[in-house]
């Protein structure tokens, strides 16, 4: 049997019902049944697993390099990102100190 009759399969595992699937390794097999059997033999003896996916690499669709620029954001809505909250603690501290300072001056009759 030549390599022309074999296909590359990607093996993904899920450790628990709520865990995401993670790509583990690739393997060569003549069909999906043999690929699943090989994946079970090679992976399940190493660590526990809740679920296993074996996918022919040719069946995985991905963006070609020339289309990846289309993944860039089309809008300027940076206000939706959480990066603006990084200094929130220092801003609150600044306002609290200003308030306490005003209270101190009000208490002194200044």
CSV table of C-alpha atoms in Angstrom, one decimal:
chain,number,residue,atom,x,y,z
A,1,UNK,CA,0.0,0.0,0.0
A,2,UNK,CA,1.5,3.4,-1.0
A,3,UNK,CA,1.2,6.7,0.8
A,4,UNK,CA,-1.2,7.8,-1.9
A,5,UNK,CA,-3.9,5.7,-0.2
A,6,UNK,CA,-3.3,7.3,3.3
A,7,UNK,CA,-4.7,10.5,4.6
A,8,UNK,CA,-3.6,12.9,7.4
A,9,UNK,CA,-6.0,13.0,10.3
A,10,UNK,CA,-5.9,15.5,13.2
A,11,UNK,CA,-6.8,14.2,16.6
A,12,UNK,CA,-8.6,16.4,19.2
A,13,UNK,CA,-9.5,15.5,22.7
A,14,UNK,CA,-11.8,16.8,25.4
A,15,UNK,CA,-10.9,16.1,29.0
A,16,UNK,CA,-14.4,16.8,30.5
A,17,UNK,CA,-17.9,17.7,29.3
A,18,UNK,CA,-17.2,21.4,29.9
A,19,UNK,CA,-13.6,21.5,28.6
A,20,UNK,CA,-12.7,22.7,25.1
A,21,UNK,CA,-11.4,20.4,22.5
A,22,UNK,CA,-7.6,20.6,22.1
A,23,UNK,CA,-5.6,19.4,19.1
A,24,UNK,CA,-3.2,16.6,20.2
A,25,UNK,CA,-1.4,15.2,17.2
A,26,UNK,CA,-1.7,14.2,13.6
A,27,UNK,CA,-1.6,10.7,12.1
A,28,UNK,CA,-1.6,8.8,8.8
A,29,UNK,CA,-4.4,6.3,8.1
A,30,UNK,CA,-6.1,4.8,5.1
A,31,UNK,CA,-9.6,5.6,6.4
A,32,UNK,CA,-11.5,7.2,9.3
A,33,UNK,CA,-12.1,3.9,11.2
A,34,UNK,CA,-8.4,3.1,11.3
A,35,UNK,CA,-7.6,6.7,12.2
A,36,UNK,CA,-10.0,6.5,15.2
A,37,UNK,CA,-8.6,3.2,16.3
A,38,UNK,CA,-5.1,4.5,16.1
A,39,UNK,CA,-6.0,7.7,18.0
A,40,UNK,CA,-7.7,5.7,20.7
A,41,UNK,CA,-4.7,3.3,21.0
A,42,UNK,CA,-2.1,6.1,21.0
A,43,UNK,CA,-3.9,8.7,23.1
A,44,UNK,CA,-6.2,7.1,25.6
A,45,UNK,CA,-3.6,5.0,27.2
A,46,UNK,CA,-1.7,8.2,28.2
A,47,UNK,CA,-4.4,10.2,29.9
A,48,UNK,CA,-8.1,10.2,30.6
A,49,UNK,CA,-10.4,11.6,28.0
A,50,UNK,CA,-14.1,12.4,27.8
A,51,UNK,CA,-14.4,12.7,24.1
A,52,UNK,CA,-12.2,12.3,21.0
A,53,UNK,CA,-12.5,13.8,17.5
A,54,UNK,CA,-10.6,12.5,14.5
A,55,UNK,CA,-10.9,14.7,11.5
A,56,UNK,CA,-9.4,14.4,8.0
A,57,UNK,CA,-7.1,17.3,7.6
A,58,UNK,CA,-8.5,17.9,4.1
A,59,UNK,CA,-11.9,18.5,5.6
A,60,UNK,CA,-10.8,21.3,7.9
A,61,UNK,CA,-11.5,24.7,6.3
A,62,UNK,CA,-9.2,27.6,7.1
A,63,UNK,CA,-8.6,31.0,5.7
A,64,UNK,CA,-5.9,31.2,3.1
A,65,UNK,CA,-3.2,33.8,3.9
A,66,UNK,CA,-4.5,36.3,1.4
A,67,UNK,CA,-7.9,36.4,3.2
A,68,UNK,CA,-6.6,36.8,6.7
A,69,UNK,CA,-6.6,40.6,6.5
A,70,UNK,CA,-10.5,40.3,6.5
A,71,UNK,CA,-10.3,39.2,10.1
A,72,UNK,CA,-9.2,42.7,11.2
A,73,UNK,CA,-11.8,44.8,12.9
A,74,UNK,CA,-13.8,46.9,10.6
A,75,UNK,CA,-14.9,49.4,13.2
A,76,UNK,CA,-13.2,51.5,15.8
A,77,UNK,CA,-15.1,50.4,18.9
A,78,UNK,CA,-12.2,50.1,21.3
A,79,UNK,CA,-14.6,51.2,24.1
A,80,UNK,CA,-15.9,47.6,24.0
A,81,UNK,CA,-12.6,46.3,25.1
A,82,UNK,CA,-11.7,45.9,28.7
A,83,UNK,CA,-8.3,47.6,28.5
A,84,UNK,CA,-9.8,50.9,29.7
A,85,UNK,CA,-10.4,49.4,33.2
A,86,UNK,CA,-6.8,48.6,34.0
A,87,UNK,CA,-6.2,51.8,36.0
A,88,UNK,CA,-9.6,51.9,37.6
A,89,UNK,CA,-8.2,51.2,41.1
A,90,UNK,CA,-5.7,54.1,40.9
A,91,UNK,CA,-8.5,56.4,39.6
A,92,UNK,CA,-10.7,55.5,42.5
A,93,UNK,CA,-7.9,56.1,44.9
A,94,UNK,CA,-7.2,59.5,43.4
A,95,UNK,CA,-10.9,60.5,43.7
A,96,UNK,CA,-11.1,59.2,47.3
A,97,UNK,CA,-8.0,61.1,48.3
A,98,UNK,CA,-9.5,64.3,46.8
A,99,UNK,CA,-12.7,63.7,48.7
A,100,UNK,CA,-10.9,63.1,51.9
A,101,UNK,CA,-8.8,66.2,51.5
A,102,UNK,CA,-12.0,68.3,50.9
A,103,UNK,CA,-13.6,66.7,54.0
A,104,UNK,CA,-10.5,67.5,56.0
A,105,UNK,CA,-10.5,71.2,54.9
A,106,UNK,CA,-14.3,71.4,55.5
A,107,UNK,CA,-13.8,70.0,59.1
A,108,UNK,CA,-11.1,72.6,59.8
A,109,UNK,CA,-13.4,75.5,58.7
A,110,UNK,CA,-11.1,76.3,55.7
